[in-house]
Coordinates of C-alpha atoms and ligand atoms in Angstrom, one line a residue:
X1 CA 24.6 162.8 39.9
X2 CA 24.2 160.0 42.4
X3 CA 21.2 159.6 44.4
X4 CA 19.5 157.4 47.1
X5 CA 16.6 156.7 49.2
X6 CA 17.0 156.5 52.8
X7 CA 13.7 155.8 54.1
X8 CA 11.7 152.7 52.9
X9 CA 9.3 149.8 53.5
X10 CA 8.8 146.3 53.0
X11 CA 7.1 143.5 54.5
X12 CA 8.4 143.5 57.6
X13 CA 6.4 145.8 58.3
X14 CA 3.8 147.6 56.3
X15 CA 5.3 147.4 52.8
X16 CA 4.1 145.7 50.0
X17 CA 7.7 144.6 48.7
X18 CA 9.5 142.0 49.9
X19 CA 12.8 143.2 50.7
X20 CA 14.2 141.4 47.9
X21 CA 11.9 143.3 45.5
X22 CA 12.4 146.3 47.0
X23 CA 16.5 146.7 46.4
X24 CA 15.8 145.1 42.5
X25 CA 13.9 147.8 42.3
X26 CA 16.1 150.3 43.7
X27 CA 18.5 149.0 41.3
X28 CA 16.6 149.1 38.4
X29 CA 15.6 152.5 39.1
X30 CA 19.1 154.3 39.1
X31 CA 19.6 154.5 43.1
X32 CA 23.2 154.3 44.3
X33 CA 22.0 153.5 48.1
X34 CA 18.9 152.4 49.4
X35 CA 18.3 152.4 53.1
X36 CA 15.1 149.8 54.4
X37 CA 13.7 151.3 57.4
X38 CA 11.1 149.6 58.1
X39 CA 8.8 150.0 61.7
X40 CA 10.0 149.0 64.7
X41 CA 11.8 145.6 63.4
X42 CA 15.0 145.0 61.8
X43 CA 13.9 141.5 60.0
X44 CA 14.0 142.3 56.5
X45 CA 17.9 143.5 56.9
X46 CA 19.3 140.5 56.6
X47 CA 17.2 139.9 52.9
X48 CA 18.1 143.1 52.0
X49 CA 21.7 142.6 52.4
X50 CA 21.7 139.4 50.5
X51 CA 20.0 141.1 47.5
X52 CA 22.5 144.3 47.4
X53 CA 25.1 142.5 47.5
X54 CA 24.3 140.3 44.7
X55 CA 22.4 143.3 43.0
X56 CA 25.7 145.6 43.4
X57 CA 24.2 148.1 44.7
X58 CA 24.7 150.1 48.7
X59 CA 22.4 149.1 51.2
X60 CA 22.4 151.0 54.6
X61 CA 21.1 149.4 57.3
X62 CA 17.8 151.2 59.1
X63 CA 15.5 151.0 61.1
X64 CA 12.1 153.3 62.3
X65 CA 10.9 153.6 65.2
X66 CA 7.3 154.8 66.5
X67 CA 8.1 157.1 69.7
X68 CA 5.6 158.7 72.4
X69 CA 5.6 162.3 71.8
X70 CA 2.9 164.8 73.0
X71 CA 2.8 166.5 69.4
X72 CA 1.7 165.0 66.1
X73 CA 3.5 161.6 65.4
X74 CA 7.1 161.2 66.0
X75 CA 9.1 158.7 64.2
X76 CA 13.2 158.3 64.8
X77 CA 14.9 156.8 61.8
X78 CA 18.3 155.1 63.2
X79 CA 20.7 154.2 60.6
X80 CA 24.0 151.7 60.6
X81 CA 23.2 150.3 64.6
X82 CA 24.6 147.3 65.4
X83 CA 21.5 145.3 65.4
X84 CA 22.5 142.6 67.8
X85 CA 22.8 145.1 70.4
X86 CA 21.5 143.7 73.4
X87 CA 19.5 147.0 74.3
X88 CA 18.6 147.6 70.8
X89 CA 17.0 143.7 70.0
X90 CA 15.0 145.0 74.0
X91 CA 13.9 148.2 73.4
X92 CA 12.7 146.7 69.7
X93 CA 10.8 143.9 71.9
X94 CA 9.1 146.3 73.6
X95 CA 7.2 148.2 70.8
X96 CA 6.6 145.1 68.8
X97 CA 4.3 144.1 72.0
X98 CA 3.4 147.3 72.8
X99 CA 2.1 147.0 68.9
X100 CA 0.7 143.3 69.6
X101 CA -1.2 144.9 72.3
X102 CA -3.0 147.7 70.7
X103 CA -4.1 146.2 67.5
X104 CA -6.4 144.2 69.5
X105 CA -7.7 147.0 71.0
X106 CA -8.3 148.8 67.9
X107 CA -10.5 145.8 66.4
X108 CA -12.5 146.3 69.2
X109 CA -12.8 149.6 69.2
X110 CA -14.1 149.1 65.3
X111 CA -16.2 146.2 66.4
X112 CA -18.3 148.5 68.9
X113 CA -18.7 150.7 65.6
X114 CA -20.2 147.8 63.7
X115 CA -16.6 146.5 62.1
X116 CA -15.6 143.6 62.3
X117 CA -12.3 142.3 61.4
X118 CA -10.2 139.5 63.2
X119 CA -6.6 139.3 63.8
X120 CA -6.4 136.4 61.3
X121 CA -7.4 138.5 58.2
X122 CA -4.6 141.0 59.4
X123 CA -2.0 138.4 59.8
X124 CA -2.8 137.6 56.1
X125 CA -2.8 140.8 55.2
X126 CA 1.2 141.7 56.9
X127 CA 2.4 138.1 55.7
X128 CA 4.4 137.7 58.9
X129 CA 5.3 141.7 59.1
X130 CA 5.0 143.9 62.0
X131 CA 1.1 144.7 62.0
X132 CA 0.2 148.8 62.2
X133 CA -2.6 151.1 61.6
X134 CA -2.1 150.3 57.2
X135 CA -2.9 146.8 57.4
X136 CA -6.0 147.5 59.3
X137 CA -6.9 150.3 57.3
X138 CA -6.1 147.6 54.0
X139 CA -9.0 144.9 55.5
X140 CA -11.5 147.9 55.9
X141 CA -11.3 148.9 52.5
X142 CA -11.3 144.8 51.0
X143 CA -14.6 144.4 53.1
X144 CA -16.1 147.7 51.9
X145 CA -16.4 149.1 55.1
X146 CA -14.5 152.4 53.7
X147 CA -13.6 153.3 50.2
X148 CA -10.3 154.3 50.2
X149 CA -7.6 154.0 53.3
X150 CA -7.1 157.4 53.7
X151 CA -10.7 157.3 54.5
X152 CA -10.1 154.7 57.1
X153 CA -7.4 156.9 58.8
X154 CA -9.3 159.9 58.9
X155 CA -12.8 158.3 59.5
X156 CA -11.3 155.5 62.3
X157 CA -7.7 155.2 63.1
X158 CA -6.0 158.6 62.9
X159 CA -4.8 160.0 66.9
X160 CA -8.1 161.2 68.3
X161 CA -10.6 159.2 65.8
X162 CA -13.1 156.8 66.6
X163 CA -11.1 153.5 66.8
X164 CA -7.7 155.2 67.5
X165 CA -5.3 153.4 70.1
X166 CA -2.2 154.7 71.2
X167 CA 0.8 152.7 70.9
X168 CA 4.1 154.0 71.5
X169 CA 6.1 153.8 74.5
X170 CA 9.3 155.0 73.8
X171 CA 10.4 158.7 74.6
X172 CA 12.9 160.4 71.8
X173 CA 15.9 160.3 74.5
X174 CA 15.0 156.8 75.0
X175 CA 15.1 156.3 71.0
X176 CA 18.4 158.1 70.6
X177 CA 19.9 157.1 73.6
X178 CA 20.0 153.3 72.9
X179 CA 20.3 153.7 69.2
X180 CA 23.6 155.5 69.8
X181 CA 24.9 152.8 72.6
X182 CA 24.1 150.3 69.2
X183 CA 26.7 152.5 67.2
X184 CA 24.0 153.8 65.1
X185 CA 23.1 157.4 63.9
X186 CA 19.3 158.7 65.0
X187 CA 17.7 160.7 62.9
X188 CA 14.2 162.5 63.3
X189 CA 11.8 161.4 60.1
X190 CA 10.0 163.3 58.4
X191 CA 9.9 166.6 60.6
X192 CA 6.5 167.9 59.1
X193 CA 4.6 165.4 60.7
X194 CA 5.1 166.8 64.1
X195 CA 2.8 169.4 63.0
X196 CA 4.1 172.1 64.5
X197 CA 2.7 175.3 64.1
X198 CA 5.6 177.8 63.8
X199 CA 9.6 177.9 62.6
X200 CA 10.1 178.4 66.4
X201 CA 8.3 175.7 68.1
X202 CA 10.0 173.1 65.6
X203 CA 13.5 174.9 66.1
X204 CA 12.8 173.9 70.0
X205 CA 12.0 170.3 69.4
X206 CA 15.2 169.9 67.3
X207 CA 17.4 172.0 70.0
X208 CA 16.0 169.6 72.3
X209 CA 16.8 166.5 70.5
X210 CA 20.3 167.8 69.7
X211 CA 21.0 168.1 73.6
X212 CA 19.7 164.4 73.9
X213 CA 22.1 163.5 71.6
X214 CA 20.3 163.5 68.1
X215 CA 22.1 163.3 65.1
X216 CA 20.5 163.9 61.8
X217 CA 17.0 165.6 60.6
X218 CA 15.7 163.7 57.2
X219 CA 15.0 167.2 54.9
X220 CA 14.2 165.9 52.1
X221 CA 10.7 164.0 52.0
X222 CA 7.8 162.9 50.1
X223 CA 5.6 165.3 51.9
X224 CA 8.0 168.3 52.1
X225 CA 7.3 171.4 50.1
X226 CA 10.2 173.7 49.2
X227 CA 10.0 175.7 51.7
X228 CA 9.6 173.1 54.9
X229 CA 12.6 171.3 53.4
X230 CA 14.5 175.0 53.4
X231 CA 13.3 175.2 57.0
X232 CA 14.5 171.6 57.9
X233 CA 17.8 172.6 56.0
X234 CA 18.5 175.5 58.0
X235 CA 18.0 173.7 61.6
X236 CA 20.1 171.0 60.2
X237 CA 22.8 173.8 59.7
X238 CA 22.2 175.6 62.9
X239 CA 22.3 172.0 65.1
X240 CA 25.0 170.6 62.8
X241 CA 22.8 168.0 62.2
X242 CA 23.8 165.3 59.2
X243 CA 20.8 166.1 56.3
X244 CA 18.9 163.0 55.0
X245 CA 16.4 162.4 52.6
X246 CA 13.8 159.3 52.0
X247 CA 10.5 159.0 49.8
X248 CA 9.2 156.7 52.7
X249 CA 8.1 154.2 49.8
X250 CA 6.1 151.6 51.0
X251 CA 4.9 150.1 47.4
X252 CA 1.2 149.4 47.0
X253 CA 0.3 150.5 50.8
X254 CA 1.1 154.4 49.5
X255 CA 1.2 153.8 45.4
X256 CA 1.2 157.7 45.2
X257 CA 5.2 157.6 46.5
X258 CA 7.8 156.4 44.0
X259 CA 11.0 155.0 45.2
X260 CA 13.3 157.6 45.0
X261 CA 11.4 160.1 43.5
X262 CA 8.2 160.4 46.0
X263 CA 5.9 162.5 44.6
X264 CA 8.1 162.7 41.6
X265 CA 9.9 165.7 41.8
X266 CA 12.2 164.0 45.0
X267 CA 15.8 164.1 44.8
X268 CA 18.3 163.1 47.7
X269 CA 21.8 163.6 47.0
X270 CA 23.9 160.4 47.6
X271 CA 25.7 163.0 49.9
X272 CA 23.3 162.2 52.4
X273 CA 25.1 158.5 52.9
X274 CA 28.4 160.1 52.8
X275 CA 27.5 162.4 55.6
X276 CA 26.1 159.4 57.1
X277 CA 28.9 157.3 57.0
X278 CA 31.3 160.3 58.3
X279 CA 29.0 160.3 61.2
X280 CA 29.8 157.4 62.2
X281 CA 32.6 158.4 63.7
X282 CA 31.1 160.6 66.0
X283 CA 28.4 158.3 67.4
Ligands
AMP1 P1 1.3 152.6 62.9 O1 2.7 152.1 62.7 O2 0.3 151.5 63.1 O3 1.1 153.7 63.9 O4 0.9 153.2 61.5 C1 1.7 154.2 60.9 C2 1.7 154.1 59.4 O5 0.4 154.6 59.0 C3 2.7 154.9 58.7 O6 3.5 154.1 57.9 C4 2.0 155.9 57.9 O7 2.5 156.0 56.7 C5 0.6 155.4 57.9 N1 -0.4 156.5 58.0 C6 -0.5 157.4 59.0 N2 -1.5 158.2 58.8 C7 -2.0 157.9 57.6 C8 -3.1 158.4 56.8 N3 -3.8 159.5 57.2 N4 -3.4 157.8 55.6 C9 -2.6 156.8 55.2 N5 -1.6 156.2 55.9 C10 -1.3 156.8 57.1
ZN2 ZN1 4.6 152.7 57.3
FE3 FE1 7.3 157.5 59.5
FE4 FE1 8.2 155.4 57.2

């Protein structure tokens, strides 16, 4: 059976593979497809491409971007979008400064606590990247401010902790809405970490996304037990919604997810990039 991995990330953003590495790797581990999504940039595509197409191997071009929702943390995956698109390369300029801005803001926030880390030591860290919430969790733990960066998040930089900062400014409808005028297919990420509390009150969100134009739901995930990616299934049904699947590998920054295989029990059907690619028409 051919598989994929539709949700991955490099250095570009907060990755530990160069995009190069990234599709040997998906090559050397048996994927048919391998999609790079990384945050809120589009600049380790071109790489990618290069590398596939020596490799021989699919690449599907992706993006992920960080959206301003009310409930847990929203993030819309768009898949195949022209990336020249003049409203695409604007709305991605946006949240790369909106991002500029608030990881200032959070060093200060940690420097009031007794932290100190400079936006140098974070440039090192991202090599270049778009710099998020990881890289400043990575320079807590390397100073021995925290032991672990799980313990950053949940200590520091998690919504509602002591150093958090918010940072996105882009609404779902926004997300979908210029991701489509770019030809591309959005998809809502990883669905669990809305945190909804109930069937229902996800089923809502999704109706609601449908109506703004929404196109896929990613099912299968890292983090999804059986029965939340039974749930995504059936909303994906119900919305005829195109089903997607990704570990969300992002090498040594989450060395608990595997390409491809997440947790190690992941499998995503190479389906998932034929439904993509059908989609396409219909953007
Ligand atoms: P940012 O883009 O700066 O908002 O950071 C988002 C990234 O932080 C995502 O890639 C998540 O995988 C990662 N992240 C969010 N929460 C946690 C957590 N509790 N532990 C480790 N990584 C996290
Ligand atoms: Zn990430
Ligand atoms: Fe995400
Ligand atoms: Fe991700």
């Amino acid at each position: 059976m051919k598989i994929c991995d539709l949700h991955t990330h490099t250095t570009a953003s907060d990755g530990s593979d160069t995009p190069e590495q990234l599709v040997l790797k998906a090559k050397k581990v048996g994927l048919s497809a391998i999609a790079v999504t990384d945050h809120d940039t589009v600049c380790g595509l071109e790489e990618a491409k290069k590398t596939a197409r020596d490799a021989g191997i699919e690449l599907v071009p992706g993006v992920e971007l960080s959206i301003n929702f009310h409930k847990g943390n929203m993030h819309m995956l768009g898949y195949y979008m022209d990336t020249a698109d003049a409203g695409f390369q604007e709305i991605l300029k946006r949240v790369q400064g909106a991002r500029a801005e608030r990881n200032p803001q959070i060093l200060a926030l940690l420097d009031n606590l007794g932290i100190s880390i400079s936006m140098d030591e974070l440039e090192t860290l991202s090599k270049g990247g778009q710099i998020g919430r990881p890289h400043i969790a990575r320079a807590m733990v390397e100073k021995g401010y925290v032991k672990s960066v799980s313990e950053a998040f949940d200590k520091y930089l998690k919504r509602g902790a002591r150093a958090y900062a918010p940072k996105s400014i882009l609404s779902p409808e926004e997300a979908i809405q210029v991701l489509r005028d770019a030809k591309g297919i959005p998809v809502l990420a990883h669905p669990f970490s809305l945190l909804t509390s109930s069937e229902k009150e996800l089923d809502t969100i999704v109706f609601e996304l449908k109506e703004a134009g929404l196109m896929g739901i990613e099912c299968y995930y890292s983090e999804h037990d059986r029965a939340f990616t039974s749930v995504c299934l059936g909303l994906a049904q119900k919305y005829q919604l195109v089903v997607t699947g990704g570990s969300d590998y992002h090498g040594k920054a989450k060395p608990h997810i595997m390409l491809g295989r997440g947790r190690g029990n992941l499998v995503i059907p190479y389906d998932c990039v034929e439904a993509l690619k059908a989609a396409r028409a219909h953007v």
